[in-house]
Amino acid sequence: MNLSIEGFSSVFSNFYLLITSNWIFLLPIAFLLVALSKVSSKLIIFLLGFYSAYTMLIPYIMSFSQVKDFMSQFSEYNSIIFLAFAALMGIMFYFIIKVAVGIVGFLLGGFIGYFLGNSLIVIFSEQLKQFESISYYIPWGCLIIIGIITAVLISKNFETITAIISIVSGSLLMSFYSLFLLEKHTGMKIGGNTLLKGLDNVSKSEGLMLLFCFIIYCSLGFFIISRKKRLRRAS
């Protein structure tokens, strides 16, 4: 138990170190996630795919001797080939995520459908006695139908879902940086300024300020989305 708590604290402290030491890069990204959620969410997914391909997939593929020997023939162009491959994977990653979200939606909807199907059998057990051979298929039928409906709805609203995730993620980062930079560079005293020491011991005053900032930034992000929708309808 102590080991798991220590491990969690270590991850927490590493994350704190990451966001505080790279704030000059992450702050503009956080702003874009809130202000341009639909565009920036696609960009972030592309960058994640690009980075994963360049740092993990390419080294793994290059670990095979046949691939390494083949690529040695184009050693002068390796950098360009790797960048092009990583960019292609970044583009594909968006569609992979979209398919994965659809599958998760189908599984989630299917689970709910299966539960509802079983519930229907229990509720209408008397009426279904004469259809015992059919009643077995009811949960599976509900699983497939509700699973497909959920998957279609989630896939259809994928951009909206990613935009919401983008706004929430950006708002969390913006809230943190608003307080962190104020405390660090203006000397403002909020609580005990424990935020400057880490995320594991934030004071109550700082927690309330973080929540307030988060609500403001989220509201701003959702306002921008709704305003753009209204402008599109008007045009």
PDB file of C-alpha atoms in Angstrom:
ATOM      1  CA  MET A   1       0.000   0.000   0.000  1.00  0.00           C
ATOM      2  CA  ASN A   2       2.834   2.398   0.947  1.00  0.00           C
ATOM      3  CA  LEU A   3       4.625   1.541  -2.292  1.00  0.00           C
ATOM      4  CA  SER A   4       1.559   2.445  -4.367  1.00  0.00           C
ATOM      5  CA  ILE A   5       1.130   5.747  -2.469  1.00  0.00           C
ATOM      6  CA  GLU A   6       4.823   6.561  -2.972  1.00  0.00           C
ATOM      7  CA  GLY A   7       4.529   5.701  -6.662  1.00  0.00           C
ATOM      8  CA  PHE A   8       1.478   7.940  -7.018  1.00  0.00           C
ATOM      9  CA  SER A   9       3.270  10.801  -5.226  1.00  0.00           C
ATOM     10  CA  SER A  10       6.263  10.333  -7.521  1.00  0.00           C
ATOM     11  CA  VAL A  11       4.068  10.568 -10.635  1.00  0.00           C
ATOM     12  CA  PHE A  12       2.374  13.645  -9.166  1.00  0.00           C
ATOM     13  CA  SER A  13       5.692  15.365  -8.429  1.00  0.00           C
ATOM     14  CA  ASN A  14       7.088  14.481 -11.879  1.00  0.00           C
ATOM     15  CA  PHE A  15       3.972  15.950 -13.506  1.00  0.00           C
ATOM     16  CA  TYR A  16       4.340  19.124 -11.407  1.00  0.00           C
ATOM     17  CA  LEU A  17       7.988  19.416 -12.456  1.00  0.00           C
ATOM     18  CA  LEU A  18       7.028  18.916 -16.102  1.00  0.00           C
ATOM     19  CA  ILE A  19       4.338  21.637 -16.195  1.00  0.00           C
ATOM     20  CA  THR A  20       6.331  24.173 -14.128  1.00  0.00           C
ATOM     21  CA  SER A  21       9.623  23.789 -16.008  1.00  0.00           C
ATOM     22  CA  ASN A  22       7.933  23.947 -19.442  1.00  0.00           C
ATOM     23  CA  TRP A  23       5.330  26.617 -18.723  1.00  0.00           C
ATOM     24  CA  ILE A  24       6.604  28.908 -21.496  1.00  0.00           C
ATOM     25  CA  PHE A  25       5.581  26.238 -24.060  1.00  0.00           C
ATOM     26  CA  LEU A  26       2.560  24.764 -22.296  1.00  0.00           C
ATOM     27  CA  LEU A  27       0.847  28.059 -21.445  1.00  0.00           C
ATOM     28  CA  PRO A  28       0.281  29.063 -25.120  1.00  0.00           C
ATOM     29  CA  ILE A  29      -0.910  25.490 -25.837  1.00  0.00           C
ATOM     30  CA  ALA A  30      -3.352  25.717 -22.906  1.00  0.00           C
ATOM     31  CA  PHE A  31      -4.651  29.036 -24.259  1.00  0.00           C
ATOM     32  CA  LEU A  32      -5.171  27.521 -27.726  1.00  0.00           C
ATOM     33  CA  LEU A  33      -6.987  24.536 -26.197  1.00  0.00           C
ATOM     34  CA  VAL A  34      -9.485  26.930 -24.617  1.00  0.00           C
ATOM     35  CA  ALA A  35      -9.771  29.607 -27.330  1.00  0.00           C
ATOM     36  CA  LEU A  36      -9.538  27.391 -30.440  1.00  0.00           C
ATOM     37  CA  SER A  37     -10.755  24.100 -29.022  1.00  0.00           C
ATOM     38  CA  LYS A  38     -11.955  22.457 -32.252  1.00  0.00           C
ATOM     39  CA  VAL A  39      -8.788  23.255 -34.198  1.00  0.00           C
ATOM     40  CA  SER A  40      -6.330  22.755 -31.352  1.00  0.00           C
ATOM     41  CA  SER A  41      -7.831  19.395 -30.312  1.00  0.00           C
ATOM     42  CA  LYS A  42      -7.100  18.048 -33.819  1.00  0.00           C
ATOM     43  CA  LEU A  43      -3.615  19.537 -33.665  1.00  0.00           C
ATOM     44  CA  ILE A  44      -2.929  17.978 -30.251  1.00  0.00           C
ATOM     45  CA  ILE A  45      -4.086  14.546 -31.477  1.00  0.00           C
ATOM     46  CA  PHE A  46      -1.851  14.937 -34.556  1.00  0.00           C
ATOM     47  CA  LEU A  47       1.136  15.945 -32.404  1.00  0.00           C
ATOM     48  CA  LEU A  48       0.556  12.990 -30.047  1.00  0.00           C
ATOM     49  CA  GLY A  49       0.500  10.621 -33.029  1.00  0.00           C
ATOM     50  CA  PHE A  50       3.564  12.280 -34.557  1.00  0.00           C
ATOM     51  CA  TYR A  51       5.514  12.176 -31.279  1.00  0.00           C
ATOM     52  CA  SER A  52       4.532   8.554 -30.529  1.00  0.00           C
ATOM     53  CA  ALA A  53       5.543   7.443 -34.011  1.00  0.00           C
ATOM     54  CA  TYR A  54       8.853   9.314 -33.946  1.00  0.00           C
ATOM     55  CA  THR A  55       9.939   8.326 -30.446  1.00  0.00           C
ATOM     56  CA  MET A  56       8.437   4.832 -30.069  1.00  0.00           C
ATOM     57  CA  LEU A  57       7.178   3.303 -33.315  1.00  0.00           C
ATOM     58  CA  ILE A  58      10.146   4.197 -35.555  1.00  0.00           C
ATOM     59  CA  PRO A  59      12.798   2.987 -33.051  1.00  0.00           C
ATOM     60  CA  TYR A  60      10.815  -0.249 -32.637  1.00  0.00           C
ATOM     61  CA  ILE A  61      10.590  -0.802 -36.411  1.00  0.00           C
ATOM     62  CA  MET A  62      14.291   0.036 -36.800  1.00  0.00           C
ATOM     63  CA  SER A  63      15.155  -2.637 -34.224  1.00  0.00           C
ATOM     64  CA  PHE A  64      14.485  -5.267 -36.923  1.00  0.00           C
ATOM     65  CA  SER A  65      17.687  -6.033 -38.795  1.00  0.00           C
ATOM     66  CA  GLN A  66      15.906  -6.371 -42.172  1.00  0.00           C
ATOM     67  CA  VAL A  67      14.412  -2.878 -41.871  1.00  0.00           C
ATOM     68  CA  LYS A  68      17.711  -1.447 -40.637  1.00  0.00           C
ATOM     69  CA  ASP A  69      19.598  -2.961 -43.598  1.00  0.00           C
ATOM     70  CA  PHE A  70      16.964  -1.691 -46.035  1.00  0.00           C
ATOM     71  CA  MET A  71      17.023   1.844 -44.587  1.00  0.00           C
ATOM     72  CA  SER A  72      20.829   1.937 -44.695  1.00  0.00           C
ATOM     73  CA  GLN A  73      20.504   2.256 -48.488  1.00  0.00           C
ATOM     74  CA  PHE A  74      18.797   5.628 -47.939  1.00  0.00           C
ATOM     75  CA  SER A  75      20.935   6.828 -45.029  1.00  0.00           C
ATOM     76  CA  GLU A  76      21.176  10.365 -46.473  1.00  0.00           C
ATOM     77  CA  TYR A  77      17.381  10.704 -46.477  1.00  0.00           C
ATOM     78  CA  ASN A  78      16.587   8.869 -43.226  1.00  0.00           C
ATOM     79  CA  SER A  79      15.615  12.044 -41.356  1.00  0.00           C
ATOM     80  CA  ILE A  80      13.189  13.133 -44.101  1.00  0.00           C
ATOM     81  CA  ILE A  81      11.703   9.617 -44.373  1.00  0.00           C
ATOM     82  CA  PHE A  82      11.242   9.387 -40.595  1.00  0.00           C
ATOM     83  CA  LEU A  83       9.597  12.830 -40.419  1.00  0.00           C
ATOM     84  CA  ALA A  84       7.276  11.994 -43.330  1.00  0.00           C
ATOM     85  CA  PHE A  85       6.347   8.656 -41.738  1.00  0.00           C
ATOM     86  CA  ALA A  86       5.722  10.302 -38.342  1.00  0.00           C
ATOM     87  CA  ALA A  87       3.553  12.995 -40.022  1.00  0.00           C
ATOM     88  CA  LEU A  88       1.542  10.295 -41.821  1.00  0.00           C
ATOM     89  CA  MET A  89       1.055   8.438 -38.535  1.00  0.00           C
ATOM     90  CA  GLY A  90      -0.001  11.721 -36.899  1.00  0.00           C
ATOM     91  CA  ILE A  91      -2.752  12.130 -39.515  1.00  0.00           C
ATOM     92  CA  MET A  92      -3.780   8.470 -39.186  1.00  0.00           C
ATOM     93  CA  PHE A  93      -3.779   8.751 -35.383  1.00  0.00           C
ATOM     94  CA  TYR A  94      -6.767  11.114 -35.509  1.00  0.00           C
ATOM     95  CA  PHE A  95      -8.826   8.499 -37.391  1.00  0.00           C
ATOM     96  CA  ILE A  96      -7.510   5.692 -35.150  1.00  0.00           C
ATOM     97  CA  ILE A  97      -8.682   7.640 -32.091  1.00  0.00           C
ATOM     98  CA  LYS A  98     -12.046   8.248 -33.773  1.00  0.00           C
ATOM     99  CA  VAL A  99     -12.490   4.514 -34.468  1.00  0.00           C
ATOM    100  CA  ALA A 100     -11.326   3.642 -30.926  1.00  0.00           C
ATOM    101  CA  VAL A 101     -13.853   6.077 -29.432  1.00  0.00           C
ATOM    102  CA  GLY A 102     -16.575   4.488 -31.582  1.00  0.00           C
ATOM    103  CA  ILE A 103     -15.603   1.015 -30.336  1.00  0.00           C
ATOM    104  CA  VAL A 104     -15.633   2.230 -26.724  1.00  0.00           C
ATOM    105  CA  GLY A 105     -19.051   3.785 -27.389  1.00  0.00           C
ATOM    106  CA  PHE A 106     -20.332   0.474 -28.798  1.00  0.00           C
ATOM    107  CA  LEU A 107     -19.012  -1.469 -25.775  1.00  0.00           C
ATOM    108  CA  LEU A 108     -20.449   1.047 -23.308  1.00  0.00           C
ATOM    109  CA  GLY A 109     -23.824   1.150 -25.073  1.00  0.00           C
ATOM    110  CA  GLY A 110     -23.752  -2.627 -25.446  1.00  0.00           C
ATOM    111  CA  PHE A 111     -23.178  -3.103 -21.728  1.00  0.00           C
ATOM    112  CA  ILE A 112     -26.121  -0.821 -20.942  1.00  0.00           C
ATOM    113  CA  GLY A 113     -28.235  -2.583 -23.588  1.00  0.00           C
ATOM    114  CA  TYR A 114     -27.418  -6.024 -22.195  1.00  0.00           C
ATOM    115  CA  PHE A 115     -28.353  -4.866 -18.698  1.00  0.00           C
ATOM    116  CA  LEU A 116     -31.633  -3.386 -19.977  1.00  0.00           C
ATOM    117  CA  GLY A 117     -32.392  -6.582 -21.904  1.00  0.00           C
ATOM    118  CA  ASN A 118     -31.978  -8.700 -18.793  1.00  0.00           C
ATOM    119  CA  SER A 119     -34.081  -6.215 -16.838  1.00  0.00           C
ATOM    120  CA  LEU A 120     -36.871  -6.510 -19.427  1.00  0.00           C
ATOM    121  CA  ILE A 121     -36.824 -10.302 -19.101  1.00  0.00           C
ATOM    122  CA  VAL A 122     -37.197 -10.020 -15.311  1.00  0.00           C
ATOM    123  CA  ILE A 123     -39.938  -7.352 -15.494  1.00  0.00           C
ATOM    124  CA  PHE A 124     -41.982  -9.136 -18.170  1.00  0.00           C
ATOM    125  CA  SER A 125     -41.145 -12.686 -17.112  1.00  0.00           C
ATOM    126  CA  GLU A 126     -44.808 -13.740 -17.051  1.00  0.00           C
ATOM    127  CA  GLN A 127     -45.546 -12.387 -20.521  1.00  0.00           C
ATOM    128  CA  LEU A 128     -42.361 -13.934 -21.959  1.00  0.00           C
ATOM    129  CA  LYS A 129     -43.005 -17.445 -20.650  1.00  0.00           C
ATOM    130  CA  GLN A 130     -44.585 -18.446 -23.939  1.00  0.00           C
ATOM    131  CA  PHE A 131     -41.582 -17.006 -25.833  1.00  0.00           C
ATOM    132  CA  GLU A 132     -38.792 -18.685 -23.840  1.00  0.00           C
ATOM    133  CA  SER A 133     -36.793 -19.505 -26.978  1.00  0.00           C
ATOM    134  CA  ILE A 134     -36.822 -15.824 -28.005  1.00  0.00           C
ATOM    135  CA  SER A 135     -36.193 -14.340 -24.547  1.00  0.00           C
ATOM    136  CA  TYR A 136     -32.616 -15.662 -24.590  1.00  0.00           C
ATOM    137  CA  TYR A 137     -31.803 -13.340 -27.515  1.00  0.00           C
ATOM    138  CA  ILE A 138     -33.360 -10.190 -26.026  1.00  0.00           C
ATOM    139  CA  PRO A 139     -30.249  -9.053 -24.040  1.00  0.00           C
ATOM    140  CA  TRP A 140     -27.996  -9.700 -27.041  1.00  0.00           C
ATOM    141  CA  GLY A 141     -30.378  -7.876 -29.353  1.00  0.00           C
ATOM    142  CA  CYS A 142     -30.444  -4.891 -26.997  1.00  0.00           C
ATOM    143  CA  LEU A 143     -26.643  -5.047 -26.736  1.00  0.00           C
ATOM    144  CA  ILE A 144     -26.219  -4.802 -30.519  1.00  0.00           C
ATOM    145  CA  ILE A 145     -28.909  -2.167 -31.140  1.00  0.00           C
ATOM    146  CA  ILE A 146     -28.029   0.197 -28.270  1.00  0.00           C
ATOM    147  CA  GLY A 147     -24.304  -0.411 -28.853  1.00  0.00           C
ATOM    148  CA  ILE A 148     -24.597   0.648 -32.512  1.00  0.00           C
ATOM    149  CA  ILE A 149     -26.755   3.689 -31.645  1.00  0.00           C
ATOM    150  CA  THR A 150     -24.251   4.822 -28.977  1.00  0.00           C
ATOM    151  CA  ALA A 151     -21.275   4.281 -31.305  1.00  0.00           C
ATOM    152  CA  VAL A 152     -22.948   6.289 -34.106  1.00  0.00           C
ATOM    153  CA  LEU A 153     -23.908   9.132 -31.756  1.00  0.00           C
ATOM    154  CA  ILE A 154     -20.403   9.340 -30.268  1.00  0.00           C
ATOM    155  CA  SER A 155     -18.705   9.133 -33.687  1.00  0.00           C
ATOM    156  CA  LYS A 156     -21.061  11.780 -35.082  1.00  0.00           C
ATOM    157  CA  ASN A 157     -20.244  14.112 -32.177  1.00  0.00           C
ATOM    158  CA  PHE A 158     -16.549  13.186 -32.012  1.00  0.00           C
ATOM    159  CA  GLU A 159     -15.368  16.721 -32.796  1.00  0.00           C
ATOM    160  CA  THR A 160     -17.638  18.176 -30.115  1.00  0.00           C
ATOM    161  CA  ILE A 161     -16.396  15.608 -27.575  1.00  0.00           C
ATOM    162  CA  THR A 162     -12.736  16.356 -28.385  1.00  0.00           C
ATOM    163  CA  ALA A 163     -13.488  20.094 -28.197  1.00  0.00           C
ATOM    164  CA  ILE A 164     -15.004  19.651 -24.705  1.00  0.00           C
ATOM    165  CA  ILE A 165     -11.962  17.592 -23.588  1.00  0.00           C
ATOM    166  CA  SER A 166      -9.755  20.301 -25.100  1.00  0.00           C
ATOM    167  CA  ILE A 167     -11.523  23.084 -23.168  1.00  0.00           C
ATOM    168  CA  VAL A 168     -11.458  21.183 -19.862  1.00  0.00           C
ATOM    169  CA  SER A 169      -7.757  20.251 -20.252  1.00  0.00           C
ATOM    170  CA  GLY A 170      -6.793  23.779 -21.309  1.00  0.00           C
ATOM    171  CA  SER A 171      -8.829  25.328 -18.472  1.00  0.00           C
ATOM    172  CA  LEU A 172      -7.099  23.111 -15.900  1.00  0.00           C
ATOM    173  CA  LEU A 173      -3.672  24.179 -17.154  1.00  0.00           C
ATOM    174  CA  MET A 174      -4.652  27.850 -17.485  1.00  0.00           C
ATOM    175  CA  SER A 175      -6.056  27.856 -13.939  1.00  0.00           C
ATOM    176  CA  PHE A 176      -2.845  26.389 -12.584  1.00  0.00           C
ATOM    177  CA  TYR A 177      -0.601  28.808 -14.493  1.00  0.00           C
ATOM    178  CA  SER A 178      -2.728  31.844 -13.548  1.00  0.00           C
ATOM    179  CA  LEU A 179      -2.180  31.137  -9.854  1.00  0.00           C
ATOM    180  CA  PHE A 180       1.345  29.749 -10.127  1.00  0.00           C
ATOM    181  CA  LEU A 181       2.723  32.698 -12.118  1.00  0.00           C
ATOM    182  CA  LEU A 182       0.941  35.277  -9.954  1.00  0.00           C
ATOM    183  CA  GLU A 183       2.389  33.775  -6.793  1.00  0.00           C
ATOM    184  CA  LYS A 184       5.850  33.335  -8.253  1.00  0.00           C
ATOM    185  CA  HIS A 185       6.361  36.609 -10.136  1.00  0.00           C
ATOM    186  CA  THR A 186       4.181  39.138  -8.291  1.00  0.00           C
ATOM    187  CA  GLY A 187       4.683  37.910  -4.731  1.00  0.00           C
ATOM    188  CA  MET A 188       0.915  37.619  -4.221  1.00  0.00           C
ATOM    189  CA  LYS A 189       0.053  35.741  -1.029  1.00  0.00           C
ATOM    190  CA  ILE A 190      -2.780  33.228  -1.422  1.00  0.00           C
ATOM    191  CA  GLY A 191      -3.106  30.769   1.431  1.00  0.00           C
ATOM    192  CA  GLY A 192       0.439  29.759   2.238  1.00  0.00           C
ATOM    193  CA  ASN A 193       1.605  29.830  -1.409  1.00  0.00           C
ATOM    194  CA  THR A 194       1.890  26.050  -1.130  1.00  0.00           C
ATOM    195  CA  LEU A 195       1.213  25.737  -4.868  1.00  0.00           C
ATOM    196  CA  LEU A 196       4.803  26.859  -5.444  1.00  0.00           C
ATOM    197  CA  LYS A 197       5.980  23.738  -3.607  1.00  0.00           C
ATOM    198  CA  GLY A 198       3.810  21.117  -5.287  1.00  0.00           C
ATOM    199  CA  LEU A 199       0.314  19.869  -6.074  1.00  0.00           C
ATOM    200  CA  ASP A 200       0.020  17.475  -3.133  1.00  0.00           C
ATOM    201  CA  ASN A 201      -0.453  20.119  -0.442  1.00  0.00           C
ATOM    202  CA  VAL A 202      -2.489  22.966  -1.978  1.00  0.00           C
ATOM    203  CA  SER A 203      -4.132  25.259   0.590  1.00  0.00           C
ATOM    204  CA  LYS A 204      -7.905  25.717   0.772  1.00  0.00           C
ATOM    205  CA  SER A 205      -7.672  29.330  -0.492  1.00  0.00           C
ATOM    206  CA  GLU A 206      -5.611  28.251  -3.477  1.00  0.00           C
ATOM    207  CA  GLY A 207      -7.995  25.383  -4.180  1.00  0.00           C
ATOM    208  CA  LEU A 208     -10.954  27.791  -4.271  1.00  0.00           C
ATOM    209  CA  MET A 209      -9.036  30.175  -6.535  1.00  0.00           C
ATOM    210  CA  LEU A 210      -8.132  27.315  -8.872  1.00  0.00           C
ATOM    211  CA  LEU A 211     -11.788  26.266  -9.013  1.00  0.00           C
ATOM    212  CA  PHE A 212     -12.896  29.843  -9.700  1.00  0.00           C
ATOM    213  CA  CYS A 213     -10.343  30.248 -12.533  1.00  0.00           C
ATOM    214  CA  PHE A 214     -11.297  26.855 -13.967  1.00  0.00           C
ATOM    215  CA  ILE A 215     -15.002  27.851 -14.128  1.00  0.00           C
ATOM    216  CA  ILE A 216     -14.108  31.187 -15.794  1.00  0.00           C
ATOM    217  CA  TYR A 217     -11.875  29.582 -18.445  1.00  0.00           C
ATOM    218  CA  CYS A 218     -14.349  26.773 -19.145  1.00  0.00           C
ATOM    219  CA  SER A 219     -17.166  29.306 -19.528  1.00  0.00           C
ATOM    220  CA  LEU A 220     -15.005  31.316 -21.931  1.00  0.00           C
ATOM    221  CA  GLY A 221     -14.209  28.211 -24.016  1.00  0.00           C
ATOM    222  CA  PHE A 222     -17.846  27.116 -24.263  1.00  0.00           C
ATOM    223  CA  PHE A 223     -18.930  30.699 -25.025  1.00  0.00           C
ATOM    224  CA  ILE A 224     -16.493  30.824 -27.980  1.00  0.00           C
ATOM    225  CA  ILE A 225     -17.858  27.500 -29.327  1.00  0.00           C
ATOM    226  CA  SER A 226     -21.507  28.593 -29.013  1.00  0.00           C
ATOM    227  CA  ARG A 227     -20.735  31.974 -30.604  1.00  0.00           C
ATOM    228  CA  LYS A 228     -19.069  30.299 -33.577  1.00  0.00           C
ATOM    229  CA  LYS A 229     -22.089  28.014 -33.991  1.00  0.00           C
ATOM    230  CA  ARG A 230     -24.440  31.011 -33.979  1.00  0.00           C
ATOM    231  CA  LEU A 231     -22.316  32.816 -36.561  1.00  0.00           C
ATOM    232  CA  ARG A 232     -22.326  29.732 -38.821  1.00  0.00           C
ATOM    233  CA  ARG A 233     -26.124  29.465 -38.592  1.00  0.00           C
ATOM    234  CA  ALA A 234     -26.512  33.165 -39.312  1.00  0.00           C
ATOM    235  CA  SER A 235     -24.321  32.932 -42.409  1.00  0.00           C
TER     236      SER A 235
END
